[in-house]
Amino acid sequence: MKERSIEKTEALSLKHEKFFSKKALEMKASETRELLKLVENSNVISLAGGMPAPETFPVDIIGEITQEVIKNHAAQALQYGTTNGFTPLRNAIVEWMKKKYSIQISKDNLIITTGSQQALDLIGRVFINPGDVVIAEAPTYLSALQAFEYYKPEFVQIPLDDEGIRIDLLEEKLKELKSQGKSVKFVYTISIFQNPAGVTMSEKRRKEILELASQYDFIIIEDNPYGELRYSGSPIRPIKSWDDDGRVLYLGTLSKVLAPGFRIGWIAGDPRFINKLEIAKQSVDLCTSTFNQVIAWKYIEGGYLDKQIPKIVEFYKPRRDAMLKALEDFMPEGVKWTKPEGGMFIWVTAPEGIDTKLMFEKAVAKGVAYVPGEAFYAHREVKNAMRLNFTYVSEEKIREGISRLAETIKEEIKKSKI
Amino acid sequence: MKERSIEKTEALSLKHEKFFSKKALEMKASETRELLKLVENSNVISLAGGMPAPETFPVDIIGEITQEVIKNHAAQALQYGTTNGFTPLRNAIVEWMKKKYSIQISKDNLIITTGSQQALDLIGRVFINPGDVVIAEAPTYLSALQAFEYYKPEFVQIPLDDEGIRIDLLEEKLKELKSQGKSVKFVYTISIFQNPAGVTMSEKRRKEILELASQYDFIIIEDNPYGELRYSGSPIRPIKSWDDDGRVLYLGTLSKVLAPGFRIGWIAGDPRFINKLEIAKQSVDLCTSTFNQVIAWKYIEGGYLDKQIPKIVEFYKPRRDAMLKALEDFMPEGVKWTKPEGGMFIWVTAPEGIDTKLMFEKAVAKGVAYVPGEAFYAHREVKNAMRLNFTYVSEEKIREGISRLAETIKEEIKKSKI
């Protein structure tokens, strides 16, 4: 018999809705998550998630490090920590960013966050007044939209092309907003191997966006969860590395190069911004898990991170290649897709007129799932795109999944022509 | 040479303040935290903190569990988890609360949070509109005030006595608010071994507050981080255990009975409240560390929690006794203090006219620190009280610390009489 809770959901006299804040009444479960629940526990090949492959987790190394932490650092690792983070970890990240990305900072420029998602929420909390203009790429990371949305900004999205955000259109928009007396609080960009589009902002545009930031006086939130996952092409420096003005807040994470289960992210930027973010973090979770921070410190400081990255790259590259090849082999004319040099995602655009949200159930019936593209737009204006993930399932399944997806799209095209 | 950051804090042309949200501009570093920084790295005996003693951390057990998790559950423990929490952990907590506290719930009544602090923030987010009346005990937990403050409630605090919140005064206030057309959103109570006062709400008052909640239609936030730490007296059931109406949201945590470094807390309540809290949590940190949740699951499910609690109690009891005896032995007439049956804190009230914040530096000069009491009042109206912690330092140091504190107070009394 199913456990009966004393809450007695059905018969409850309590009018629970009257207790919710206005903002809570507006909060809705993400439609995308609801759609994806259809896929759970089924034989559907899911290209929808955004998860790293568990095969890339350095399990043995974590086992060794954890034993060392228990043996030598238990009193510290198990205790409360400071809100800005465990100092040795902050120092290790500072050194690593210097070596890897030519970003020159000190530990006062850095706060540890409970994953990148907390970084996004803290940025919303510290910077956004209701009605403030926030600019993002079109499309952009859906959970960033969700985090910022709570703070009620006016969202503006600027299209991407193969070189990242269209700087010409951005400048046009900035002029237009200025003429309307509106100033922009920040531009949010996933500058390398973008989520969901997979594209990378060119060096030229990186420098241009910094100039615009200075000219129009806004800050840049540079989110870089995927930068280490490069399978082809040449390395590129983060925008932050050219930031002479303290205008860039850089978001990093270990979720893709260690494991998401530890929830370790960080924000690097001007100490005055970091200090305010720290005060905000005090009241939302006091501190990020010290235990996990000490493990992360040992992972970076012991050189394991640098050794692990090539292994992850080697594991994912064939999967990206398999997806690109399958798209080439199976997709009908009129379907376009991006060719990412790294990261986790490919953005597929079906012919105009196809609504990928409406098509979703048919795809699932054929045994494949994706994320319908409209969730990556604050105003849901693009209906015919979708995000595909290539890191989680095997090459064979990727090929089979793309074949099923191509079939679904072909049927939709056919139907739309009748 | 000190690392020069590229932010060039001193010379920076960026007017950083203009970017902050209005609410961020109002956020100030906690005065208490600033005061306590005076104490770091010194020979001062600090009775100020709220930390468990590291000697109570079950280090060996954590070592064993962690190895088992790495060996048998790595793929799951290192991956992203669901927002409401790791199901086996939720089930284990449900069973434990049933056995320990006669609280009858199912896993749908439970969400895992990143420590209790996140629970407080999520409750603020989901329930408080600006201007909503929120009632707390006077004094109350300062970080709860800080978490709720962001959402701009109207705070009302109701005095405590040795049986907990003064129900008569609460009822009077509820009537008064009703006559003003104001309704109360929730009453926040730390119902057992209160922070900072150490007192426990009597069973009679527990039932009375539930009746008032039903009569005046408010919800109760019952925060219980210390309930397991009982050194004398008889066990008492949480208010939640009598909650037939789904009006109580119960907050639990493993910070005091496993270790704070894992940041594992939870909220138990009506599934419709829990569901909204889950949606809110999605955008603030996606999920609580899965790794730590799997460890916590093994800790409870393996029976280690039940074995550890008596050990912690045995370790802390002599410290509480030592502090009570030292207060008896050293304090001058006119000083009063609570006699807690458990928890971590004693609340000391100096004679009227003594300002414990102004006295703080003198106490530090004598080699002892405490938390000045006014931080536990939203309107800072009580100046002559202080919170003392007895869990973190040894019995010898407690005795010496109280002796120093008594000297400081005596000098203040003397001075005030001249």
Coordinates of N, CA, C and O in Angstrom, one line a residue, chain A residues 3 5-9 12-14 16 18-22 24 27-29 33 51-52 57 59 62-63 66-67 70 74 78-80 83 98 104 109 117-118 121 125-129 146 150-151 185 217 240 243-247 256 259-263 269-273 276 279 282-287 289-292, chain B residues 3 5-9 12-14 16 18-22 24 27-29 33 51-52 57 59 62-63 66-67 70 78-80 83 98 104 109 117-118 121 125-129 146 150-151 185 217 240 243-247 256 259-263 269-273 276 279 282-287 289-292:
Chain A
E3 N 2.3 4.7 0.9 CA 2.4 5.5 2.2 C 1.5 6.7 2.1 O 1.5 7.4 1.1
S5 N 0.6 10.2 3.5 CA 1.3 11.2 4.2 C 0.3 11.9 5.1 O -0.9 12.0 4.7
I6 N 0.7 12.5 6.2 CA -0.2 13.2 7.1 C -0.6 14.5 6.4 O -1.5 15.2 6.9
E7 N 0.0 14.9 5.3 CA -0.4 16.1 4.6 C -1.8 15.9 4.0 O -2.5 16.9 3.7
K8 N -2.1 14.7 3.7 CA -3.4 14.4 3.1 C -3.7 15.3 1.9 O -4.7 16.1 1.9
T9 N -2.8 15.3 0.9 CA -2.9 16.2 -0.2 C -4.3 16.4 -0.7 O -4.7 17.6 -1.0
L12 N -7.0 18.2 1.8 CA -6.4 19.3 2.6 C -7.3 20.6 2.6 O -7.6 21.1 1.5
S13 N -7.6 21.1 3.8 CA -8.4 22.3 3.8 C -7.5 23.5 3.5 O -8.0 24.6 3.1
L14 N -6.2 23.4 3.7 CA -5.3 24.5 3.6 C -5.3 25.0 2.1 O -5.0 24.3 1.2
H16 N -3.2 26.4 -0.1 CA -1.7 26.6 -0.1 C -1.3 27.8 -1.0 O -0.4 28.5 -0.7
K18 N -2.4 30.7 -1.4 CA -2.5 32.0 -0.8 C -1.2 32.4 -0.1 O -0.9 33.5 0.2
F19 N -0.4 31.3 0.2 CA 0.9 31.6 0.9 C 2.1 32.0 0.0 O 3.0 32.5 0.5
F20 N 2.0 31.6 -1.2 CA 3.1 31.9 -2.1 C 3.3 33.3 -2.4 O 2.4 34.1 -2.5
S21 N 4.6 33.7 -2.6 CA 4.9 35.1 -3.0 C 4.4 35.2 -4.5 O 4.2 34.2 -5.2
K22 N 4.3 36.5 -4.9 CA 3.9 36.7 -6.3 C 4.8 36.1 -7.2 O 4.4 35.5 -8.2
A24 N 6.7 33.5 -6.7 CA 6.6 32.1 -6.7 C 5.4 31.6 -7.5 O 5.4 30.6 -8.2
M27 N 6.4 31.2 -10.9 CA 7.4 30.2 -11.2 C 6.7 28.9 -11.8 O 5.8 28.4 -11.1
K28 N 7.1 28.5 -12.9 CA 6.5 27.3 -13.5 C 7.6 26.2 -13.7 O 8.8 26.6 -14.0
A29 N 7.2 25.0 -13.5 CA 8.2 23.9 -13.8 C 8.6 24.1 -15.3 O 7.7 24.4 -16.1
R33 N 11.8 20.3 -19.0 CA 12.0 19.2 -18.1 C 10.8 18.3 -18.1 O 10.9 17.1 -18.0
M51 N 24.6 16.1 -19.9 CA 25.5 15.5 -18.9 C 26.8 15.0 -19.5 O 26.8 14.5 -20.6
P52 N 27.8 15.1 -18.7 CA 29.1 14.4 -19.2 C 28.9 12.9 -19.1 O 28.1 12.4 -18.4
F57 N 34.7 10.3 -15.7 CA 35.0 10.7 -14.3 C 36.2 10.0 -13.9 O 36.3 8.7 -14.0
V59 N 37.5 8.3 -11.6 CA 37.0 7.6 -10.3 C 38.2 7.2 -9.4 O 38.2 7.5 -8.2
I62 N 39.8 10.2 -7.8 CA 39.0 10.7 -6.7 C 39.0 9.8 -5.5 O 39.1 10.3 -4.4
G63 N 39.0 8.5 -5.7 CA 39.2 7.6 -4.6 C 40.4 7.9 -3.8 O 40.4 8.0 -2.6
T66 N 40.3 11.3 -2.1 CA 39.3 11.4 -1.0 C 40.0 10.7 0.3 O 39.8 11.3 1.4
Q67 N 40.7 9.6 0.1 CA 41.3 9.0 1.2 C 42.4 9.9 1.9 O 42.5 10.0 3.1
I70 N 40.5 12.6 3.9 CA 40.0 12.1 5.1 C 41.2 11.9 6.1 O 41.1 12.2 7.3
A74 N 40.8 16.1 7.5 CA 39.4 15.9 7.9 C 38.8 17.1 8.7 O 37.7 17.5 8.4
L78 N 35.6 18.8 6.8 CA 34.3 18.5 7.3 C 33.6 19.6 8.0 O 32.4 19.6 8.4
Q79 N 34.3 20.7 8.2 CA 33.8 21.9 9.0 C 33.2 22.9 8.1 O 33.3 22.8 6.8
Y80 N 32.5 23.9 8.6 CA 32.1 25.0 7.8 C 33.3 25.7 7.2 O 34.4 25.7 7.8
T83 N 32.8 31.9 3.3 CA 31.8 32.1 2.2 C 32.5 32.2 0.8 O 32.0 31.7 -0.2
K98 N 45.9 31.3 -14.9 CA 47.0 32.0 -15.4 C 47.8 31.2 -16.5 O 48.0 31.7 -17.6
Q104 N 45.3 37.0 -15.6 CA 46.1 37.4 -14.5 C 45.2 37.9 -13.3 O 44.7 39.0 -13.4
N109 N 40.2 38.0 -6.5 CA 39.4 38.2 -7.6 C 38.4 37.0 -7.8 O 37.8 36.8 -8.8
Q117 N 25.5 27.2 -11.7 CA 24.2 27.7 -11.6 C 24.0 28.7 -10.5 O 23.4 29.7 -10.6
Q118 N 24.7 28.4 -9.4 CA 24.6 29.4 -8.3 C 25.3 30.7 -8.7 O 24.8 31.8 -8.4
D121 N 22.7 32.7 -10.5 CA 21.7 33.3 -9.6 C 22.3 34.4 -8.8 O 21.7 35.5 -8.7
R125 N 21.1 38.3 -8.7 CA 20.8 39.0 -7.4 C 21.5 40.3 -7.2 O 21.0 41.2 -6.7
V126 N 22.8 40.2 -7.6 CA 23.7 41.4 -7.4 C 23.6 42.5 -8.4 O 23.8 43.6 -8.1
F127 N 23.2 42.1 -9.6 CA 23.2 43.1 -10.7 C 21.8 43.5 -11.3 O 21.7 44.7 -11.8
I128 N 20.9 42.7 -11.3 CA 19.6 43.0 -12.0 C 18.6 43.7 -11.2 O 18.1 43.1 -10.2
N129 N 18.2 44.9 -11.6 CA 17.0 45.5 -11.1 C 15.8 45.1 -12.1 O 16.1 45.0 -13.3
Q146 N 16.6 31.2 -17.0 CA 15.7 30.9 -15.9 C 16.2 31.6 -14.6 O 15.5 32.2 -13.9
Y150 N 14.1 35.4 -12.7 CA 13.6 35.7 -11.4 C 13.7 37.2 -11.1 O 12.9 37.7 -10.3
Y151 N 14.8 37.8 -11.6 CA 15.1 39.2 -11.2 C 14.4 40.2 -12.2 O 14.7 41.4 -12.1
K185 N 22.7 46.5 -18.6 CA 23.5 46.1 -17.4 C 24.6 45.2 -17.7 O 25.8 45.4 -17.4
D217 N 29.5 51.2 -21.7 CA 29.5 51.1 -20.2 C 28.6 49.9 -19.7 O 27.7 50.2 -18.9
K240 N 38.0 37.4 -20.9 CA 38.6 37.9 -19.7 C 40.1 38.2 -19.7 O 40.6 39.1 -19.0
D243 N 40.8 41.7 -20.5 CA 40.0 42.7 -19.8 C 40.8 43.6 -18.9 O 41.1 43.3 -17.8
D244 N 41.2 44.7 -19.5 CA 42.0 45.7 -18.7 C 41.2 46.5 -17.8 O 41.8 47.2 -16.9
D245 N 39.9 46.5 -17.9 CA 39.1 47.5 -17.3 C 38.3 46.9 -16.1 O 37.5 47.6 -15.5
G246 N 38.4 45.6 -15.9 CA 37.6 45.0 -14.8 C 36.2 44.8 -15.2 O 35.3 44.8 -14.3
R247 N 35.9 44.7 -16.5 CA 34.5 44.7 -16.9 C 33.9 43.3 -17.1 O 32.7 43.1 -17.3
K256 N 32.6 19.7 -15.9 CA 32.9 19.0 -17.1 C 34.3 18.4 -17.2 O 34.6 17.6 -18.1
A259 N 33.8 16.4 -12.2 CA 32.5 15.7 -12.1 C 31.5 16.7 -11.6 O 31.8 17.5 -10.7
P260 N 30.3 16.7 -12.2 CA 29.2 17.6 -11.8 C 28.8 17.4 -10.3 O 28.3 18.3 -9.7
G261 N 28.9 16.1 -9.8 CA 28.4 15.8 -8.5 C 29.0 16.5 -7.4 O 28.5 16.5 -6.3
F262 N 30.2 17.2 -7.6 CA 30.8 18.0 -6.6 C 30.2 19.4 -6.4 O 30.4 20.1 -5.4
R263 N 29.6 19.9 -7.5 CA 29.0 21.3 -7.5 C 30.1 22.3 -7.2 O 29.9 23.1 -6.2
G269 N 36.7 38.0 -11.1 CA 36.4 39.4 -11.5 C 36.9 40.4 -10.6 O 37.6 40.1 -9.6
D270 N 36.5 41.7 -10.8 CA 36.9 42.8 -10.0 C 36.6 42.5 -8.5 O 35.5 42.0 -8.2
P271 N 37.5 42.7 -7.6 CA 37.3 42.3 -6.2 C 36.1 43.0 -5.6 O 35.5 42.5 -4.6
R272 N 35.7 44.2 -6.1 CA 34.6 44.9 -5.5 C 33.3 44.2 -5.9 O 32.3 44.1 -5.2
F273 N 33.3 43.6 -7.1 CA 32.1 42.8 -7.5 C 32.1 41.5 -6.7 O 31.1 41.0 -6.2
K276 N 30.8 41.8 -3.2 CA 29.3 41.9 -3.1 C 28.7 40.6 -3.4 O 27.7 40.2 -2.7
I279 N 28.8 38.6 -0.1 CA 27.8 39.0 0.8 C 26.5 38.4 0.4 O 25.7 37.9 1.3
Q282 N 26.5 34.6 1.3 CA 26.3 34.4 2.8 C 24.8 34.0 3.1 O 24.6 33.0 3.8
S283 N 23.9 34.7 2.6 CA 22.5 34.4 3.0 C 21.9 33.3 2.1 O 20.8 32.8 2.5
V284 N 22.5 32.9 1.0 CA 21.8 31.8 0.3 C 22.4 30.4 0.6 O 21.6 29.4 0.5
D285 N 23.6 30.2 1.0 CA 24.1 28.9 1.4 C 25.3 28.9 2.3 O 25.9 27.8 2.5
L286 N 25.6 30.0 2.9 CA 26.8 30.2 3.8 C 28.1 29.9 3.2 O 29.0 30.7 3.2
C287 N 28.3 28.6 2.6 CA 29.5 28.3 2.0 C 29.2 27.0 1.1 O 28.3 26.3 1.3
S289 N 30.2 23.3 -0.2 CA 30.8 22.1 0.5 C 32.3 22.2 0.6 O 33.0 22.1 -0.4
T290 N 32.8 22.3 1.9 CA 34.2 22.3 2.1 C 34.8 21.0 1.7 O 35.9 21.0 1.1
F291 N 34.2 19.9 2.0 CA 34.7 18.6 1.6 C 35.0 18.5 0.1 O 36.1 18.2 -0.3
N292 N 34.1 18.9 -0.7 CA 34.3 18.9 -2.1 C 35.3 19.9 -2.6 O 36.1 19.7 -3.5
Chain B
E3 N 51.0 39.9 -5.8 CA 50.4 39.8 -7.2 C 49.5 41.0 -7.5 O 48.7 41.4 -6.8
S5 N 46.7 42.4 -9.6 CA 45.6 41.9 -10.5 C 45.4 42.8 -11.6 O 45.6 44.0 -11.5
I6 N 44.9 42.2 -12.7 CA 44.7 43.1 -13.9 C 43.5 44.0 -13.7 O 43.2 44.9 -14.4
E7 N 42.8 43.7 -12.5 CA 41.6 44.6 -12.3 C 42.1 46.0 -11.8 O 41.3 47.0 -11.9
K8 N 43.3 46.1 -11.3 CA 43.9 47.4 -10.9 C 42.9 48.1 -10.0 O 42.5 49.3 -10.3
T9 N 42.5 47.5 -8.9 CA 41.5 48.0 -8.1 C 41.6 49.5 -7.8 O 40.6 50.3 -7.9
L12 N 41.1 51.9 -11.1 CA 40.1 51.5 -12.0 C 39.1 52.7 -12.3 O 38.6 53.3 -11.5
S13 N 38.9 52.8 -13.6 CA 38.0 53.9 -14.1 C 36.5 53.4 -13.9 O 35.6 54.2 -13.8
L14 N 36.3 52.1 -13.9 CA 35.0 51.6 -13.8 C 34.3 52.0 -12.5 O 34.7 51.8 -11.5
H16 N 32.0 50.9 -10.4 CA 31.4 49.6 -10.2 C 30.0 49.7 -9.5 O 29.1 48.9 -9.7
K18 N 27.5 51.6 -9.9 CA 26.4 51.8 -10.8 C 25.8 50.5 -11.3 O 24.6 50.5 -11.8
F19 N 26.6 49.5 -11.3 CA 26.1 48.2 -11.8 C 25.2 47.4 -10.8 O 24.5 46.5 -11.2
F20 N 25.4 47.7 -9.6 CA 24.7 46.9 -8.6 C 23.2 47.1 -8.6 O 22.7 48.3 -8.8
S21 N 22.4 46.1 -8.3 CA 21.0 46.2 -8.1 C 20.7 47.0 -6.9 O 21.6 47.1 -6.0
K22 N 19.5 47.6 -6.8 CA 19.2 48.3 -5.6 C 19.3 47.5 -4.3 O 19.8 47.9 -3.3
A24 N 21.2 45.0 -3.9 CA 22.7 44.7 -3.6 C 23.3 45.9 -3.0 O 24.2 45.7 -2.1
M27 N 22.8 45.5 0.6 CA 23.5 44.4 1.3 C 24.7 44.9 1.9 O 25.6 45.5 1.3
K28 N 24.9 44.6 3.2 CA 26.1 45.0 3.9 C 26.7 43.8 4.5 O 26.0 42.8 4.9
A29 N 28.0 43.8 4.6 CA 28.7 42.7 5.3 C 28.2 42.7 6.7 O 28.0 43.7 7.3
R33 N 30.0 39.5 11.7 CA 31.2 38.8 11.0 C 32.4 39.7 11.1 O 33.5 39.3 11.3
M51 N 30.1 26.6 15.6 CA 30.6 25.4 14.9 C 30.6 24.2 15.8 O 30.9 24.3 17.0
P52 N 30.3 23.0 15.3 CA 30.5 21.7 16.0 C 32.0 21.5 16.3 O 32.8 22.0 15.5
F57 N 33.3 14.6 14.6 CA 33.1 14.2 13.2 C 33.5 12.7 13.1 O 34.6 12.3 13.5
V59 N 35.1 10.5 11.5 CA 36.1 10.5 10.4 C 36.3 9.1 9.8 O 36.2 9.0 8.5
I62 N 33.2 8.0 7.8 CA 33.2 8.7 6.6 C 34.2 8.2 5.6 O 33.9 8.0 4.4
G63 N 35.4 7.9 6.0 CA 36.4 7.3 5.2 C 35.9 6.0 4.6 O 36.0 5.7 3.3
T66 N 32.9 6.6 2.1 CA 33.4 7.2 0.9 C 34.0 6.2 0.0 O 33.7 6.2 -1.2
Q67 N 34.8 5.3 0.5 CA 35.4 4.3 -0.3 C 34.3 3.4 -1.0 O 34.4 3.0 -2.1
I70 N 32.7 5.4 -3.8 CA 33.6 5.4 -5.0 C 33.5 4.0 -5.7 O 33.5 4.0 -6.9
L78 N 28.8 10.9 -8.9 CA 29.6 12.0 -9.5 C 28.8 12.8 -10.5 O 29.3 13.8 -11.0
Q79 N 27.6 12.3 -10.8 CA 26.8 12.9 -11.9 C 25.9 14.0 -11.3 O 25.7 14.1 -10.1
Y80 N 25.3 14.8 -12.2 CA 24.2 15.6 -11.8 C 23.1 14.8 -11.2 O 22.9 13.6 -11.5
T83 N 16.7 17.8 -8.8 CA 16.7 19.0 -8.0 C 16.1 18.7 -6.6 O 16.6 19.2 -5.6
K98 N 10.4 9.3 11.0 CA 9.3 8.6 11.5 C 9.7 7.9 12.8 O 9.0 8.0 13.8
Q104 N 5.1 11.5 10.3 CA 4.7 10.6 9.2 C 4.6 11.3 7.9 O 3.7 12.0 7.6
N109 N 7.1 14.5 0.4 CA 7.1 15.6 1.4 C 8.5 16.2 1.6 O 8.6 17.0 2.5
Q117 N 20.8 26.7 5.4 CA 20.8 28.1 5.0 C 20.0 28.2 3.7 O 19.3 29.1 3.5
Q118 N 20.3 27.3 2.8 CA 19.5 27.3 1.5 C 18.0 27.1 1.7 O 17.2 27.8 1.0
D121 N 16.7 30.5 2.6 CA 16.6 31.4 1.4 C 15.4 31.0 0.5 O 14.6 31.8 0.0
R125 N 12.2 33.0 -0.7 CA 11.9 33.2 -2.1 C 10.4 32.8 -2.5 O 9.8 33.4 -3.2
V126 N 10.0 31.7 -1.9 CA 8.7 31.1 -2.2 C 7.6 31.7 -1.5 O 6.4 31.8 -2.0
F127 N 7.8 32.3 -0.3 CA 6.7 32.7 0.5 C 6.6 34.3 0.8 O 5.5 34.8 1.0
I128 N 7.7 35.0 0.8 CA 7.7 36.4 1.2 C 7.5 37.4 0.1 O 8.3 37.5 -0.8
N129 N 6.4 38.1 0.1 CA 6.2 39.3 -0.7 C 6.7 40.5 0.2 O 6.6 40.5 1.4
Q146 N 18.9 37.4 8.2 CA 19.6 37.8 7.0 C 19.0 37.2 5.7 O 18.8 37.9 4.7
Y150 N 16.3 39.8 2.7 CA 16.4 40.1 1.3 C 15.1 40.2 0.6 O 14.9 41.0 -0.3
Y151 N 14.1 39.5 1.1 CA 12.7 39.5 0.5 C 11.8 40.6 1.1 O 10.6 40.6 0.8
K185 N 2.3 35.8 7.3 CA 2.7 34.7 6.3 C 3.2 33.5 7.1 O 2.7 32.4 6.9
D217 N -4.6 31.4 10.3 CA -4.2 31.0 9.0 C -2.8 31.4 8.6 O -2.6 32.1 7.6
K240 N 5.9 19.6 14.1 CA 5.5 18.9 12.8 C 4.8 17.6 13.1 O 4.0 17.2 12.3
D243 N 1.1 18.0 13.2 CA 0.6 18.9 12.2 C -0.4 18.2 11.3 O 0.0 17.6 10.2
D244 N -1.6 18.2 11.6 CA -2.6 17.5 10.8 C -3.0 18.2 9.6 O -3.7 17.7 8.7
D245 N -2.6 19.5 9.5 CA -3.2 20.4 8.6 C -2.2 20.8 7.4 O -2.6 21.5 6.5
G246 N -1.0 20.2 7.5 CA 0.0 20.6 6.5 C 0.5 22.0 6.6 O 0.9 22.6 5.6
R247 N 0.5 22.5 7.8 CA 0.9 23.9 8.0 C 2.3 24.1 8.4 O 2.8 25.2 8.5
K256 N 25.1 19.1 12.3 CA 25.5 18.9 13.7 C 25.6 17.4 14.1 O 26.1 17.1 15.2
A259 N 28.5 16.2 9.7 CA 29.5 17.3 9.5 C 28.9 18.4 8.7 O 28.2 18.1 7.7
P260 N 29.2 19.7 9.0 CA 28.7 20.8 8.2 C 29.3 20.8 6.8 O 28.7 21.4 5.9
G261 N 30.5 20.2 6.6 CA 31.2 20.3 5.4 C 30.5 19.7 4.2 O 30.9 20.0 3.0
F262 N 29.5 18.9 4.5 CA 28.8 18.2 3.4 C 27.6 19.1 2.9 O 27.1 18.9 1.8
R263 N 27.2 20.1 3.7 CA 26.1 20.9 3.3 C 24.8 20.1 2.9 O 24.3 20.3 1.8
G269 N 7.4 18.9 4.3 CA 6.2 19.6 4.4 C 5.2 19.1 3.3 O 5.4 18.2 2.5
D270 N 4.1 19.9 3.2 CA 3.1 19.6 2.2 C 3.7 19.5 0.8 O 4.5 20.4 0.4
P271 N 3.4 18.5 0.0 CA 4.0 18.3 -1.3 C 3.8 19.5 -2.2 O 4.7 19.7 -3.1
R272 N 2.7 20.2 -2.1 CA 2.5 21.4 -2.9 C 3.5 22.5 -2.6 O 4.0 23.2 -3.5
F273 N 3.9 22.6 -1.3 CA 4.9 23.6 -0.9 C 6.3 23.0 -1.4 O 7.1 23.8 -2.0
K276 N 6.9 23.6 -5.1 CA 7.3 25.0 -5.5 C 8.7 25.3 -5.0 O 9.5 26.0 -5.8
I279 N 11.0 24.0 -7.7 CA 11.1 24.8 -8.9 C 12.1 26.0 -8.6 O 12.9 26.4 -9.4
Q282 N 15.7 24.8 -8.6 CA 16.3 24.6 -10.0 C 17.1 25.8 -10.4 O 18.2 25.6 -11.0
S283 N 16.6 27.0 -10.2 CA 17.4 28.1 -10.8 C 18.5 28.6 -9.9 O 19.3 29.4 -10.3
V284 N 18.5 28.2 -8.6 CA 19.6 28.7 -7.7 C 20.8 27.8 -7.6 O 21.9 28.3 -7.4
D285 N 20.6 26.4 -7.7 CA 21.8 25.6 -7.8 C 21.6 24.2 -8.5 O 22.5 23.3 -8.3
L286 N 20.5 24.1 -9.2 CA 20.2 22.8 -10.0 C 20.0 21.6 -9.0 O 19.0 21.0 -9.0
C287 N 21.1 21.3 -8.2 CA 20.9 20.2 -7.3 C 22.0 20.3 -6.2 O 23.0 21.0 -6.5
S289 N 25.0 18.7 -4.0 CA 26.1 17.7 -4.3 C 25.6 16.3 -4.2 O 25.3 15.8 -3.1
T290 N 25.6 15.6 -5.3 CA 25.1 14.2 -5.3 C 26.1 13.4 -4.5 O 25.7 12.5 -3.8
F291 N 27.4 13.6 -4.7 CA 28.4 12.9 -4.0 C 28.1 12.9 -2.5 O 28.1 11.9 -1.8
N292 N 27.9 14.1 -1.9 CA 27.6 14.2 -0.5 C 26.3 13.6 -0.1 O 26.1 13.1 1.0

